[in-house]
Each structure stands twice: as C-alpha cells, then as structure tokens.
Coordinates of C-alpha atoms in Angstrom, one line a residue:
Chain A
X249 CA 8.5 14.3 22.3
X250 CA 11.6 13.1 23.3
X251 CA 14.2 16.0 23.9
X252 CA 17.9 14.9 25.3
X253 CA 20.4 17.1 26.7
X254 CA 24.3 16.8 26.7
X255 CA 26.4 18.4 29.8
X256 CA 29.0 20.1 29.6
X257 CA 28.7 21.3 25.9
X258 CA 32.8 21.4 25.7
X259 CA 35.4 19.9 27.8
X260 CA 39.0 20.6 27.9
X261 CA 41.5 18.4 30.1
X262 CA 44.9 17.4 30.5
X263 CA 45.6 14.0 29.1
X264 CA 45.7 10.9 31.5
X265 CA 42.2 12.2 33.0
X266 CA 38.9 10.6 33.9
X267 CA 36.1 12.3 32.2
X268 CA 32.5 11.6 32.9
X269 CA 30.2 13.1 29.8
X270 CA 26.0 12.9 31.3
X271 CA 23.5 12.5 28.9
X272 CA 19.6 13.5 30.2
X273 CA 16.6 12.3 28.9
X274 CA 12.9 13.2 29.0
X275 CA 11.1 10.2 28.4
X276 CA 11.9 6.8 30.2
X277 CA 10.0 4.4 27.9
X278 CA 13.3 3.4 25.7
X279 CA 14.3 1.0 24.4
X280 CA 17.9 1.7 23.9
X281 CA 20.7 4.6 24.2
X282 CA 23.6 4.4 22.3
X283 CA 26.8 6.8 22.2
X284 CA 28.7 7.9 19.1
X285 CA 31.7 9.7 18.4
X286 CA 32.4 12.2 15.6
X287 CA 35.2 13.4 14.5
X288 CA 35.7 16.8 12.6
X289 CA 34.4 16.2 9.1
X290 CA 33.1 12.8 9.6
X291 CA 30.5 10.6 10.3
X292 CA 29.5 9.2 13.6
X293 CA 31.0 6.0 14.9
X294 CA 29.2 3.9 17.3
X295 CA 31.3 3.2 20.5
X296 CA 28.3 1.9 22.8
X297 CA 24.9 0.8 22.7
X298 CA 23.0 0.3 25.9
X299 CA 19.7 -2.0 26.0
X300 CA 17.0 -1.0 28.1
X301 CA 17.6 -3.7 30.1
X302 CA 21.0 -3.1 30.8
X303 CA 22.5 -1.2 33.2
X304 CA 26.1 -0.5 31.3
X305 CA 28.5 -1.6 28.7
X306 CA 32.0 -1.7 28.5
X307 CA 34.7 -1.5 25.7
X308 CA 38.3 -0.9 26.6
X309 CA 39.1 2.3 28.2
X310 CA 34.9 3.7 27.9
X311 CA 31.9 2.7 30.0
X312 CA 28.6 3.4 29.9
X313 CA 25.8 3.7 32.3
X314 CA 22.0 3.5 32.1
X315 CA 19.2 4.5 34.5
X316 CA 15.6 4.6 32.8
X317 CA 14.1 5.9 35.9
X318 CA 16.2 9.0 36.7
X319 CA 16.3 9.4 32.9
X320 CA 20.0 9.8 32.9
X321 CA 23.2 7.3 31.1
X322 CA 27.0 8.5 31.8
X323 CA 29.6 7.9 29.8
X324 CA 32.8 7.4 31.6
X325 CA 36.4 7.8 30.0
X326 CA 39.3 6.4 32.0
X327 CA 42.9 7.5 31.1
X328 CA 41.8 10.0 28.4
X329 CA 44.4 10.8 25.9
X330 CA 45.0 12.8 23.2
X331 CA 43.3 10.5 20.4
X332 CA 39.9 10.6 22.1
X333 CA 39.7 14.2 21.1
X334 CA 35.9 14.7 19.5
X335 CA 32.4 15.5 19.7
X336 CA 30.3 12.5 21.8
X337 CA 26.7 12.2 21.0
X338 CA 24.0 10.3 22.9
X339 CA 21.0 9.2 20.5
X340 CA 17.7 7.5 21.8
X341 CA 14.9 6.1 19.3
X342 CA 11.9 8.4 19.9
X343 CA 8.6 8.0 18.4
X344 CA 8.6 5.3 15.2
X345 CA 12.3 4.2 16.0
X346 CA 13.7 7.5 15.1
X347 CA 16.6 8.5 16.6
X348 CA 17.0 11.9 18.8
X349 CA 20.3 13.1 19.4
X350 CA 21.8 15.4 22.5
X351 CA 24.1 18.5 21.0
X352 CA 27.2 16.3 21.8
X353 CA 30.3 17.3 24.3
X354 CA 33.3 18.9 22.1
X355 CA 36.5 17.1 24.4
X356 CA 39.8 18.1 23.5
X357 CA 42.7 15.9 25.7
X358 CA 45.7 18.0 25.8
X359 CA 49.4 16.6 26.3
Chain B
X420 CA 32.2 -5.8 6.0
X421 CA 29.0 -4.3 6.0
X422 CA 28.4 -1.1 6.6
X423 CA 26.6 2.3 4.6
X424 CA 28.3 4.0 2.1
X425 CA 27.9 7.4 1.2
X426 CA 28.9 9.4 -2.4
X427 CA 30.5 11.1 -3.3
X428 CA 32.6 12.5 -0.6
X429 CA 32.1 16.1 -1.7
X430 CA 30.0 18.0 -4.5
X431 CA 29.7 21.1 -5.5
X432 CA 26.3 22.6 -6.6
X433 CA 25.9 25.8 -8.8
X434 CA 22.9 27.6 -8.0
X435 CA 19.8 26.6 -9.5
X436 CA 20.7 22.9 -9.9
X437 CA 19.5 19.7 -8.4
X438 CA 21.6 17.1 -7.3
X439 CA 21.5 14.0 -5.8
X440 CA 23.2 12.1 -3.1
X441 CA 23.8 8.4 -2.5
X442 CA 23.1 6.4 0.2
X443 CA 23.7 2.4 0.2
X444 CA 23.7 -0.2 2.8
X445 CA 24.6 -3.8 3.0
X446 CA 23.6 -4.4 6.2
X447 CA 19.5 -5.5 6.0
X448 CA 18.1 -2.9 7.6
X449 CA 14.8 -2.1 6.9
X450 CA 14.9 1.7 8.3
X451 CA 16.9 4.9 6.7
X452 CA 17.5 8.2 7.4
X453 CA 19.0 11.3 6.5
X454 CA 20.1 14.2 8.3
X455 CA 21.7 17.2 7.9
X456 CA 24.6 19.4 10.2
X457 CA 25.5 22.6 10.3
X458 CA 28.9 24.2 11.9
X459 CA 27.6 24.4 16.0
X460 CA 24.0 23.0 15.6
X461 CA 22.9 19.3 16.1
X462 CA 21.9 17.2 13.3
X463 CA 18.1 17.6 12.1
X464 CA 16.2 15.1 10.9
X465 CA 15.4 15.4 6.7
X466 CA 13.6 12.3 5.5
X467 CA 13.4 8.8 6.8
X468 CA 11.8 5.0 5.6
X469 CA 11.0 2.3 7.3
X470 CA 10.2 0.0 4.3
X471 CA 10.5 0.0 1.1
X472 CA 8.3 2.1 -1.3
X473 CA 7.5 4.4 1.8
X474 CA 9.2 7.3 3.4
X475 CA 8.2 10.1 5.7
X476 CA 9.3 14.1 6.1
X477 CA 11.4 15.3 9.0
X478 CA 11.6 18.2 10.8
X479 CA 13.5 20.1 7.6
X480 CA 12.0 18.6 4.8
X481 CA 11.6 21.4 2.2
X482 CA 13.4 21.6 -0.6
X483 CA 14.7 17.9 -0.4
X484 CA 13.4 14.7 -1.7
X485 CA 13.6 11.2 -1.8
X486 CA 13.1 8.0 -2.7
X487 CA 13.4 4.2 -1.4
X488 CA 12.6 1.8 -4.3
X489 CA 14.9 -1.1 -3.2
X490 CA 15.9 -1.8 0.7
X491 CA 19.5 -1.2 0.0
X492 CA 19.4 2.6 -1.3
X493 CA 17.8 6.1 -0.1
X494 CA 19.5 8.6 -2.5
X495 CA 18.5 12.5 -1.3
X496 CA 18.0 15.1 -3.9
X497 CA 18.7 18.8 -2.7
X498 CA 16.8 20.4 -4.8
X499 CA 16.8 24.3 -6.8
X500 CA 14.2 25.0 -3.8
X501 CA 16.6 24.6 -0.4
X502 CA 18.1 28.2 -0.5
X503 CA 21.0 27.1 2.0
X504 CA 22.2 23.7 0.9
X505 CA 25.8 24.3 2.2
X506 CA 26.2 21.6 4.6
X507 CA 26.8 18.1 5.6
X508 CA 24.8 15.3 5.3
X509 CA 25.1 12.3 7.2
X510 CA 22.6 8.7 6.4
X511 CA 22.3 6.2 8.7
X512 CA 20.2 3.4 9.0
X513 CA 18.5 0.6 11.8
X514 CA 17.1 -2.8 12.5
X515 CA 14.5 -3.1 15.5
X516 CA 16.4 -2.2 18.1
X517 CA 19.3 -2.8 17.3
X518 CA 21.3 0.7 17.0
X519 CA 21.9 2.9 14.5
X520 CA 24.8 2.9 11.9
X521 CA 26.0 5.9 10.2
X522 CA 27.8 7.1 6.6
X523 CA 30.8 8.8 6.6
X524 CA 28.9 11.6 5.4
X525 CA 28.7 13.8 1.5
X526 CA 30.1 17.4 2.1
X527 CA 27.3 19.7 0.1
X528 CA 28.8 23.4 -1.0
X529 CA 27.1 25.4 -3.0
X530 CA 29.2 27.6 -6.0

C-alpha cells in the first residue's frame, strides 16, 4: 500500500524566502505525483502535476521535482510571499488509480 | 469552463436525518471520489467509481452511501447511521492519468 509522507508538517518564514516542502513515497511504480494547495475552508487546487516520466514542472514562482527511484518529489517556492500562505499536499494514484495523499505542510509567509 | 461543482456550500443536519450531497462534473472523467476532512487529520477516502453503475467503499465507508447512475454526477448520502457527520467533504474526480480535480468542497454540521 502506498503511504506518503509530508516534511515539515508546518512552516513559518519571513516573506521573500525560498522554501523547499519534500514529499516521500513508498512505492516507485507511479505513474504521476501531483501537488495541491488548500486554502482554509476550501477545496484543493492543483498547482503541479508531474508525469512519471518527468523529472520537474514549472509554473511561475513554484517548481517541482521528481525522482521515482529515491522515492522522493520537492516542491520549491522562490520569493514566497504572503499570498502563498496554505496547506500543500502531495497525492500519488495508488492501487486502481486512487489517489493517496501526504498530511500536507501548513506555510504561513509573514511580512 | 469545466470543472466539478459541489452543493450546497453548507448544510445543516438535525440528528436522525439523511441528507444528501451533490457532486457534478463537466469534465468526462470516468472516475469519482469522495472524501472527507477533519480539523488536523488528512483526507480519508469514502466512496469512489470508476464507471458508471459501479462504485466501491473506502477506508470510512459506514454510514454513507452512494450512487453513480450517469457519468456526470456522484451524490453522497450521510446517512442517520454516521454518528459524527460534522465535517467537510471534498469530491474530486480523474481521467487515466491525467491528475485529479477537486470541488470546492460542502461544509456538513450537524444541529
């Protein structure tokens, strides 16, 4: 079964920071990994989605990373500013396509 | 646009009574899901279908149902059994491999 974990669990940081959120993964056979955010009270917006054979994506400010082998996909926030305050949640499709999801990271960018 | 949209935005459920929450997408995706999230937990997986006319349990499946009788819809009843409805519920739904899109969630208190 596919379990995924989410390090740190909360971050805190001055705005203007780069932040790099890791996202672990126990089973290499994938097919995809995708990052969401969620605001309080909402649902979850898709910000990246990686295919397996890709090795990152890139949209504005946010990059994400991919390595099957070492079971492991970063996401990396340059200039971080009060806006990208939110949860961040990785999701792989486990068994029949369904999607398993890390506990998120809890950012707050301070001014 | 296409997209999933979930409704209502809030309900209120007096104890003892069933009620039902909608789920509809626009955007051909064979596979649906719902979920559920507490305050400080991850989201856990209720029900999800893969095709029409067929639909499996998650890991939290008592005292919910549901039903997929047209591609575009997976309503969830929370029934008089789930003791601790309280909660929000998030759908989402996918196509192959192609990521998974998300509802801006229905907000579930019990009065």
């Amino acid at each position: 079964k596919q379990e995924v974990t989410q390090i740190p669990a909360a971050l805190s940081v001055p705005e203007g920071e780069n932040l790099v959120l890791n996202c672990s993964f126990t089973d290499s056979a994938i097919y995809n990994l995708q990052w969401f955010r969620q605001d309080p009270g909402k649902g979850l917006t898709s910000l990246l989605l990686i295919q397996s054979s890709q090795r990152e994506q890139t949209s504005g400010r946010l990059n994400a990373s991919l390595d099957k082998s070492s079971g492991r996909s970063t996401l990396y926030i340059a200039a971080s500013q009060p806006g990208d305050s939110a949860t961040y949640l990785c999701a792989l499709p486990g068994g029949s396509y369904i999607p398993t999801f890390g506990r998120g990271t809890s950012l707050i960018v301070h001014p | 646009d296409g997209g999933i949209t979930q409704s209502p935005k809030y309900l209120f459920r007096k104890e003892g009574q069933n009620v039902t929450l909608s789920c509809e997408q626009n955007l051909n995706h064979d596979a649906m899901y719902w979920y559920r999230q507490d305050p400080g937990q991850g989201l856990r997986l209720i029900y999800y279908s893969q095709i029409v006319n067929d639909f499996q349990k998650g890991d939290i499946a008592e005292g919910y149902s549901v039903s997929r009788e047209k591609k575009e819809s997976f309503p969830l009843t929370v029934t008089s059994a789930q003791k601790n409805p309280t909660a929000f519920y998030l759908c989402a739904s996918s196509k192959g491999h192609g990521g998974y899109t998300f509802g801006s969630g229905t907000r579930l208190t019990v009065v």
